[in-house]
Tab-separated table of C-alpha atoms in Angstrom:
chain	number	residue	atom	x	y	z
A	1	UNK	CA	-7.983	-84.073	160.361
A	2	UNK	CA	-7.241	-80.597	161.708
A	3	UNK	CA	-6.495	-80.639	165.418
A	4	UNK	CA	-6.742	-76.833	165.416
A	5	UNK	CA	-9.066	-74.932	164.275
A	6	UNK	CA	-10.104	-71.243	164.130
A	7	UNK	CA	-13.241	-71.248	162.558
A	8	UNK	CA	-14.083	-67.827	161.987
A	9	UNK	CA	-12.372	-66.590	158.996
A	10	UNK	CA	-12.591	-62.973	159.727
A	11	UNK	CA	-13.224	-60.154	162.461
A	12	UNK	CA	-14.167	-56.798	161.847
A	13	UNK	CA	-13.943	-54.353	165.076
A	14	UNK	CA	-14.296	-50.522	165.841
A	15	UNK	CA	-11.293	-49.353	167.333
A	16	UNK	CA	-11.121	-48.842	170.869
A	17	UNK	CA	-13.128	-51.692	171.330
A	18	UNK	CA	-12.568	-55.587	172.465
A	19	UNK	CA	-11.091	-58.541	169.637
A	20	UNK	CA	-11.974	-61.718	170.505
A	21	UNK	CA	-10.156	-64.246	168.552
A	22	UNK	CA	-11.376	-67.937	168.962
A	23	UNK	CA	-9.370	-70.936	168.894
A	24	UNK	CA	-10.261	-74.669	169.626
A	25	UNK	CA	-8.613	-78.109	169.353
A	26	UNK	CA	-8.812	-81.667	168.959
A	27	UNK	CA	-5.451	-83.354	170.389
A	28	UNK	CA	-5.702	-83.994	174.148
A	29	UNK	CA	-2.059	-84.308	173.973
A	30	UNK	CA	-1.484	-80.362	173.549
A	31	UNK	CA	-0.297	-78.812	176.415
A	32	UNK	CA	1.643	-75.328	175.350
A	33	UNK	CA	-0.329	-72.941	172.962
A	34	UNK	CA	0.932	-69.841	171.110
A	35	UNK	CA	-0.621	-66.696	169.187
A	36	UNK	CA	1.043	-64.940	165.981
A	37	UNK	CA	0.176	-62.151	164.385
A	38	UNK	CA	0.947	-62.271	160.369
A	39	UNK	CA	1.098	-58.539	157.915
A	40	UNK	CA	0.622	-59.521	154.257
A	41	UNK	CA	4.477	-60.122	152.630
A	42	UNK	CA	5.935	-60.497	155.968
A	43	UNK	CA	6.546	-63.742	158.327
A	44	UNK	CA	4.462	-64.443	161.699
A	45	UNK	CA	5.431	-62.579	164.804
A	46	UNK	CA	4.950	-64.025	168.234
A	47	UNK	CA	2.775	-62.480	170.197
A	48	UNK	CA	1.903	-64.342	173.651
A	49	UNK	CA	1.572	-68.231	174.768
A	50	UNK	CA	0.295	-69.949	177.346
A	51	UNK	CA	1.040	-73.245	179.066
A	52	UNK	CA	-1.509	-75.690	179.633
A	53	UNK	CA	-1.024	-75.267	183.349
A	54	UNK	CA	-2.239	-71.537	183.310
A	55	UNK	CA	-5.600	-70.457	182.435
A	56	UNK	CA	-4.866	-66.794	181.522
A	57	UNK	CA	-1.580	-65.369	180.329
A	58	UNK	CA	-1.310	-61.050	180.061
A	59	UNK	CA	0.880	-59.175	177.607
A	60	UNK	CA	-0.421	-55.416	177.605
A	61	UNK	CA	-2.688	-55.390	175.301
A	62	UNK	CA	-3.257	-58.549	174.947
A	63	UNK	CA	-4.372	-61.712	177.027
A	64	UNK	CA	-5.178	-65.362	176.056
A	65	UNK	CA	-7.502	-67.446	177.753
A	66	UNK	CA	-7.419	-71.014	177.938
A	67	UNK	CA	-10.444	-73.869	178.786
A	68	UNK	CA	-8.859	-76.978	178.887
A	69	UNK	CA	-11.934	-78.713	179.189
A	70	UNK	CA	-13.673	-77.229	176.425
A	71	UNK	CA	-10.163	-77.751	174.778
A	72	UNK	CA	-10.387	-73.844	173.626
A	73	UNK	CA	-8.453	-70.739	173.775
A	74	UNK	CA	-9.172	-67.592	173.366
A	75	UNK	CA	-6.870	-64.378	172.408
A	76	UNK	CA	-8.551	-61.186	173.787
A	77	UNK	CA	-7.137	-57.798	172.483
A	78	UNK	CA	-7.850	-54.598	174.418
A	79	UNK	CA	-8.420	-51.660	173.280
A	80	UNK	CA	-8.232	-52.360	169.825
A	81	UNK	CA	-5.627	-50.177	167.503
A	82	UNK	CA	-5.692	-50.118	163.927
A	83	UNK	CA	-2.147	-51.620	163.480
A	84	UNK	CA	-3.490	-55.054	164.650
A	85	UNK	CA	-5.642	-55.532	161.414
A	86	UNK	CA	-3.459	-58.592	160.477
A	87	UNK	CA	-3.890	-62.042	160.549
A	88	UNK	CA	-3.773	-64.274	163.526
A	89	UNK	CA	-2.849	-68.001	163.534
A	90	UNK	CA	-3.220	-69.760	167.014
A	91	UNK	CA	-0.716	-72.920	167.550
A	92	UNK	CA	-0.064	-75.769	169.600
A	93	UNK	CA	2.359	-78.270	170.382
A	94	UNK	CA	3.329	-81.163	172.389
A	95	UNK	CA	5.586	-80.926	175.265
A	96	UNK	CA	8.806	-83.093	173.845
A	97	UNK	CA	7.843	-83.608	170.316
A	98	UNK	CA	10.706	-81.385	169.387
A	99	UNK	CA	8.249	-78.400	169.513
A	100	UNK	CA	6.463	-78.601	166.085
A	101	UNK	CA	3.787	-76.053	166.033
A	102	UNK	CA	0.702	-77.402	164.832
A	103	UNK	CA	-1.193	-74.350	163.229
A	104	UNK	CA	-4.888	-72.760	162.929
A	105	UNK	CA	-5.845	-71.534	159.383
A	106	UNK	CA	-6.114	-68.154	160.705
A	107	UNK	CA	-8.287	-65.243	160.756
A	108	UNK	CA	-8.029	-61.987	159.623
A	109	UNK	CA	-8.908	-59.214	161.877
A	110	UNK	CA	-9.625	-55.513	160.524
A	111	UNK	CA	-9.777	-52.780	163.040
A	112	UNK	CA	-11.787	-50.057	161.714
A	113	UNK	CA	-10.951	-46.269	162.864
B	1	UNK	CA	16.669	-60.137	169.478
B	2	UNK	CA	16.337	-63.231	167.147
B	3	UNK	CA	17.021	-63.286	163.701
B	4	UNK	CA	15.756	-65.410	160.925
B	5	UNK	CA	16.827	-64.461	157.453
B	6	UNK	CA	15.868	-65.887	154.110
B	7	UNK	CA	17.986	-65.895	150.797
B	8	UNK	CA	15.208	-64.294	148.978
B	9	UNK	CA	12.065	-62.295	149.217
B	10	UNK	CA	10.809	-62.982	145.511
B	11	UNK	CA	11.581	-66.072	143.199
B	12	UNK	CA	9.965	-66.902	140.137
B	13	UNK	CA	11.014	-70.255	138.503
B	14	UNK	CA	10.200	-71.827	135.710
B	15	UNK	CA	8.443	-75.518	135.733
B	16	UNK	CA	11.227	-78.417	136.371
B	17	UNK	CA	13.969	-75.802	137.739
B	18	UNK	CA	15.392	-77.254	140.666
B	19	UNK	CA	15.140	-74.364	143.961
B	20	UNK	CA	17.104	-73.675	146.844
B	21	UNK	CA	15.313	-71.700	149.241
B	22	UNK	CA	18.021	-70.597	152.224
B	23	UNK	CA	17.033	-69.718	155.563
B	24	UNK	CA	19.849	-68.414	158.077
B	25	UNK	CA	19.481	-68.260	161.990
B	26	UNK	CA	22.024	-66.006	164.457
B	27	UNK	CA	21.543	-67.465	167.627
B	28	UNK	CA	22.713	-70.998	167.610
B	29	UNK	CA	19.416	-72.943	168.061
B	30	UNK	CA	18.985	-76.358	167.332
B	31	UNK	CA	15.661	-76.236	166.040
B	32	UNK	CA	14.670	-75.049	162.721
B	33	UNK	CA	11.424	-75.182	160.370
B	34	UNK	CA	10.401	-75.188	157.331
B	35	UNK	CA	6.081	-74.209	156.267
B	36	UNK	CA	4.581	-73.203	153.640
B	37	UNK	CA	1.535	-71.108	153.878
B	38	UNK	CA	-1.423	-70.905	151.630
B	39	UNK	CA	-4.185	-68.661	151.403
B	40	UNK	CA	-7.208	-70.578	153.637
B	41	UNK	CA	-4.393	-73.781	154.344
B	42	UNK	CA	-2.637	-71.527	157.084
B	43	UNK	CA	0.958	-72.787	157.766
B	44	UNK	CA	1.421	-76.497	157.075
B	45	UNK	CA	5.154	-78.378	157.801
B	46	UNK	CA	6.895	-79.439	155.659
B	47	UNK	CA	10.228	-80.152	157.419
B	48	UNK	CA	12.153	-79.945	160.113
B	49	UNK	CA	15.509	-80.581	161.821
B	50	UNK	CA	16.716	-80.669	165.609
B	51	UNK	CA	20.341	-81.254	164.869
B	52	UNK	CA	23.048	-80.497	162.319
B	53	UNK	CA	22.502	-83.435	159.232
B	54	UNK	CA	19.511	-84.186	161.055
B	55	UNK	CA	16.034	-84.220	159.920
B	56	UNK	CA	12.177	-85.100	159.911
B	57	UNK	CA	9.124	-85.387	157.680
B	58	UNK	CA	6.432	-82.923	158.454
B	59	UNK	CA	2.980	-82.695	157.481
B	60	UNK	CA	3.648	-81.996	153.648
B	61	UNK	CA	7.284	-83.633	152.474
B	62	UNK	CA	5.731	-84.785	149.173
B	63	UNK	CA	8.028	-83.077	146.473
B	64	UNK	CA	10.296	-81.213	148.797
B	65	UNK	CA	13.757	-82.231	150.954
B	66	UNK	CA	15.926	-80.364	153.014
B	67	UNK	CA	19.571	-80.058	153.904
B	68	UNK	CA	21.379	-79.008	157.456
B	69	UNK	CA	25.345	-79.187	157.090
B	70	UNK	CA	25.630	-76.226	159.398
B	71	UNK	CA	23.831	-75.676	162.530
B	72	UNK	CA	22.921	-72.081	161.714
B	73	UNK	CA	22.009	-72.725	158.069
B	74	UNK	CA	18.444	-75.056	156.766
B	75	UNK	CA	18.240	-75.189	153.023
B	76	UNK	CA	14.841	-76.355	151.565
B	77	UNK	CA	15.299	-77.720	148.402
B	78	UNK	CA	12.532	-78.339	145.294
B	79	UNK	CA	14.099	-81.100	143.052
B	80	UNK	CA	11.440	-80.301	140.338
B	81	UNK	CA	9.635	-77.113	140.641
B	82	UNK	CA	6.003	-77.597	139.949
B	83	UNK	CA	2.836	-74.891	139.549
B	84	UNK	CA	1.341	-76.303	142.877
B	85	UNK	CA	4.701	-75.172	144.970
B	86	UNK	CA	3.509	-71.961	144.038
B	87	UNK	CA	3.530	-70.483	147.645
B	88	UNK	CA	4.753	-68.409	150.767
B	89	UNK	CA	7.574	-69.742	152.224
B	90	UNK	CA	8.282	-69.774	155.615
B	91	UNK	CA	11.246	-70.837	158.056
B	92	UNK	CA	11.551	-70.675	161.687
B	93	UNK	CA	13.842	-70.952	164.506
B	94	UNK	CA	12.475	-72.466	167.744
B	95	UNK	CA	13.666	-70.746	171.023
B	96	UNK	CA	13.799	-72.425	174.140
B	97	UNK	CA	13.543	-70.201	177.186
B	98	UNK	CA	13.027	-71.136	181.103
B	99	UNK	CA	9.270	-70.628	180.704
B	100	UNK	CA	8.499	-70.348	176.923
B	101	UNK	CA	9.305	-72.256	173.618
B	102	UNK	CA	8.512	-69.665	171.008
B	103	UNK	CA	9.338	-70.483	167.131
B	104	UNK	CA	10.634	-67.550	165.703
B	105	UNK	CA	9.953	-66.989	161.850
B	106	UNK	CA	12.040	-65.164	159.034
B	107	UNK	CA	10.228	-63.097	156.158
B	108	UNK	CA	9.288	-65.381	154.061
B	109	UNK	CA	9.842	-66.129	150.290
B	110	UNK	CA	7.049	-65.573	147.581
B	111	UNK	CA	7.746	-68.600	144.903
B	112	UNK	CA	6.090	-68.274	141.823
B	113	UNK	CA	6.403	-71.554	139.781
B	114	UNK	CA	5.319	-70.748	136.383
């Protein structure tokens, strides 16, 4: 059963423009949710979270959204640069359940110049 | 700045070899992680520990255990290499700040089981 899923496998964007990464998920329970970004050969870099007692969370760039009633999150990335073509897991967790990530399959997002 | 580091970037074994896969953390957490990560699978658990000798089953144990003698150091450990461990590698550190709790991950190790 996968409590979190990202069900668009890939993104393809003109840079400059808007990437809107999509994340939902099952478990009720979740209440902190993360974002990494992943290069091919390298490990996942954080990149922003949000607690499930925020709706929005802003980073430069980029800025996650969160619905907890339509128990989905989104990661919005603005303007667009070339160096994010990457892919991008979404996680969650459970506050007290000694932080284990549970983690999206991904999707890989290619920012054309 | 966090640092995760892993014994190796590139291991190729041989069927039956036992593996050590090493994964070193600087900045005393308690914490660590151990995933692998297949292409389409994303990053699935297969164990962690919260204290020194300490540990827990994650999502995928099956064929895998792990060791913690030292806080800083979390050794995954194949007892019988097979073609289906063939994988990326990946350990994390979990950091807990006032506001966040952000894993942080190390570069990963390619295993090739052949």
């Amino acid at each position: 059963d996968q409590q979190v899923k990202q069900n668009s496998p890939s993104l393809s964007v003109q840079e400059g423009r808007i990437s809107i990464l999509n994340c939902d998920y099952t478990n009720s329970m979740f209440d902190y949710f993360l974002w990494y970004k992943k290069y091919p050969a390298e490990g996942p870099t954080f990149l922003i979270s949000i607690s499930s007692i925020k709706d929005k969370n802003e980073d430069g760039r980029f800025t996650v959204f969160l619905n907890k009633s339509a128990k989905h999150l989104s990661l919005h990335i603005v303007p667009s640069q070339p160096g994010d073509s990457a892919v991008y897991f979404c996680a969650a967790s459970v506050a007290g359940a000694n932080s284990k990530l549970t983690f999206g399959k991904g999707i890989t997002l290619s920012v054309r110049p | 700045d966090v640092k995760v580091t892993q014994s190796s970037r590139y291991l190729v074994k041989r069927t039956g070899e036992k593996v050590f896969l090493e994964c070193v953390q600087d900045m005393d957490h308690e914490n660590m992680f151990w995933y692998r990560q297949d292409p389409g699978l994303g990053l699935r658990l297969i164990y962690f520990s919260y204290d020194v000798k300490m540990k827990e089953k994650g999502d995928i144990p099956e064929g895998y255990s792990v060791s913690r003698e030292k806080k800083e150091r979390f050794s995954l450990i194949l007892e019988s290499a097979s073609t289906n461990q063939t994988s990326m590698y990946l350990c994390a550190s979990l950091f807990r700040g006032y506001w966040t709790t952000t894993q942080y991950f190390g570069p990963g190790t390619r295993l090739t089981v052949l």
